[in-house]
Coordinates of C-alpha atoms in Angstrom, one line a residue:
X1 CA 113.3 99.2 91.7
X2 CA 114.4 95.7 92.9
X3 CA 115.0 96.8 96.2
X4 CA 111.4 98.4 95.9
X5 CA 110.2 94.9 95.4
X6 CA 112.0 93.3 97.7
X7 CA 110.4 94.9 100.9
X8 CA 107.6 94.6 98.6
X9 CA 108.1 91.0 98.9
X10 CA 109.2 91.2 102.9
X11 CA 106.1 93.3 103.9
X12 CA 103.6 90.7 101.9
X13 CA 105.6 87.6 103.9
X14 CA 105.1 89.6 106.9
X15 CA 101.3 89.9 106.1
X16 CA 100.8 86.2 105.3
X17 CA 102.5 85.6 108.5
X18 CA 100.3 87.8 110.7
X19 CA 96.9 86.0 108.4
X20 CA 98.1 82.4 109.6
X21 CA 98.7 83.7 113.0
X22 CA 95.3 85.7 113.2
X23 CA 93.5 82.8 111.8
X24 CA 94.9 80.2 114.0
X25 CA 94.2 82.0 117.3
X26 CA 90.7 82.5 115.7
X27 CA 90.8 78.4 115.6
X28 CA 92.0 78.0 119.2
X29 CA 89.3 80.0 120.1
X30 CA 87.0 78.4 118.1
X31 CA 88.3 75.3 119.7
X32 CA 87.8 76.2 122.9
X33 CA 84.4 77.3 122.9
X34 CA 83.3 74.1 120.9
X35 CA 85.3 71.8 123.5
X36 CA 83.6 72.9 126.6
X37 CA 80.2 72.1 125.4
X38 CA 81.4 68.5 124.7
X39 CA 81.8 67.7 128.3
X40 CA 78.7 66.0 128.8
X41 CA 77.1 68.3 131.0
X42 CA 73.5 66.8 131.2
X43 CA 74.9 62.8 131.7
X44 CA 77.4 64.4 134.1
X45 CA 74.7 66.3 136.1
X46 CA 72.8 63.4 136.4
X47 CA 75.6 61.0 137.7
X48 CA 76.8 63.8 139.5
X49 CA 72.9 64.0 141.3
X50 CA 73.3 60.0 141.6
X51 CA 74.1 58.5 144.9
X52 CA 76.2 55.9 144.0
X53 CA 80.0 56.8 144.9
X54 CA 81.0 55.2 141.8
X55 CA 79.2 57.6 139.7
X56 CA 80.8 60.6 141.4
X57 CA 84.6 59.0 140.2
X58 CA 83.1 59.0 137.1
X59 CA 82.1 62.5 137.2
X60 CA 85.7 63.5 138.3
X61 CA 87.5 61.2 136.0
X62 CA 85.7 62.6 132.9
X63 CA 86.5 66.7 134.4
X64 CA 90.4 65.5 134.8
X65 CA 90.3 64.1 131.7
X66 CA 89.1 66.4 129.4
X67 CA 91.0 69.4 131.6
X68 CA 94.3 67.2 130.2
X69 CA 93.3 67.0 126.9
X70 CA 92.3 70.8 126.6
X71 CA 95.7 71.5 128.4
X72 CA 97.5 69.6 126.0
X73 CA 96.0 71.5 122.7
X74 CA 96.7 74.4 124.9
X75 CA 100.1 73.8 125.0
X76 CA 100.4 72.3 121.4
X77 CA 98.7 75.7 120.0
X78 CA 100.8 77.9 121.9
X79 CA 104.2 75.6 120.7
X80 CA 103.0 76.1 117.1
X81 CA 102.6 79.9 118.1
X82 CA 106.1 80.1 119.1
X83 CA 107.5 78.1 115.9
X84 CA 106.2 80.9 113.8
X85 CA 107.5 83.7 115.2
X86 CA 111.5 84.2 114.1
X87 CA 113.9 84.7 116.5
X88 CA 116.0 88.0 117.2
X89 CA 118.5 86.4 115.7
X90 CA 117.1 85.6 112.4
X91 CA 115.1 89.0 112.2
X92 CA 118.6 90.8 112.9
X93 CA 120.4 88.2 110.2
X94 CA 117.1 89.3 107.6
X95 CA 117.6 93.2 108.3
X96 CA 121.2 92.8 107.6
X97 CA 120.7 90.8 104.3
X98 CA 118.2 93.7 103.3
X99 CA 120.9 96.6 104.2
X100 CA 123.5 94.2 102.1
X101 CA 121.6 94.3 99.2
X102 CA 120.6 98.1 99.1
X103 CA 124.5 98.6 99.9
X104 CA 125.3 96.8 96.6
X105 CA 122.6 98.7 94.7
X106 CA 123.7 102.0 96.1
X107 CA 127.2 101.4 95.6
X108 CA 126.2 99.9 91.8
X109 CA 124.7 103.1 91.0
X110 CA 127.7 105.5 92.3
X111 CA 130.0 103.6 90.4
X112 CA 127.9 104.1 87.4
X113 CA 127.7 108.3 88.3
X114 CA 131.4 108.4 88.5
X115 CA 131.2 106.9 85.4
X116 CA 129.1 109.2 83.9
X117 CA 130.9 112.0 85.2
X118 CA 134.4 110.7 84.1
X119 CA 132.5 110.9 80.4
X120 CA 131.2 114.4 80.9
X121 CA 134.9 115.4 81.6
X122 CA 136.2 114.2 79.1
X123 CA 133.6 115.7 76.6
X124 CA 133.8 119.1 78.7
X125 CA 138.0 118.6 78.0
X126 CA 137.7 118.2 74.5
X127 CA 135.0 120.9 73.6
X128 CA 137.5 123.4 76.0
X129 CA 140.2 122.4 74.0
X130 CA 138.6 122.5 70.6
X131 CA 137.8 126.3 71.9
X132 CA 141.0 127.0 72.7
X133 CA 142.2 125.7 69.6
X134 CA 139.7 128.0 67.7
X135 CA 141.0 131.2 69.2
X136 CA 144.7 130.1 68.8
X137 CA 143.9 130.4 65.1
X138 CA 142.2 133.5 65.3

């Protein structure tokens, strides 16, 4: 029963998990659609038409810039991604803790059998010998 509800417990951990994952790649995305609209497309079109050479550096300094910063939450996304995942090693150290405890449970309830069966002998023992005591007399 309690190792029942402790992959109980495991699987629903594992579910949160995969939520929080599903619904921050949902935000990324969200992200990303509602940061390329923010260039400003119509301002930049229109410095971009201009003929001043000034306004064309603008043009390109605002790209560059908001290519960096969309990089950057890229990358900080796809860190926080990474942090969440468990390595081998823990996932290995986790399965082994869950085969320790069923061990202990298993090994619990044989040593409560043998117990069980030690009784039944004895009782068996006696009953034969009260039988055998019985027909003695007879």
């Amino acid at each position: 029963m309690a190792e029942r509800q402790k992959i109980e417990q495991g699987n629903s951990v594992d579910q949160q998990q995969s939520a929080a994952k599903e619904e921050m790649i949902g935000c990324v995305i969200a992200l990303e659609a509602a940061l390329l609209p923010c260039l400003p497309a119509r301002e930049l079109q229109a410095i971009d038409r201009s003929a001043h050479p000034s306004h064309q550096i603008d043009v390109e300094k605002h790209a560059r810039d908001f290519m960096e910063a969309a990089k950057k939450l890229q990358l900080y996304f796809i860190g926080l991604q990474h942090e969440d995942q468990p390595t081998k090693e823990e996932m290995l150290r986790k399965e082994i803790a869950v085969m320790e405890e069923e061990l202990k449970t298993k090994s619990e309830l044989i040593k409560k059998h043998e117990s069980l069966m030690q009784g039944w002998r004895k009782e068996l023992k006696d009953q034969f010998d009260k039988h055998i005591t019985e027909l003695e007399r007879v």
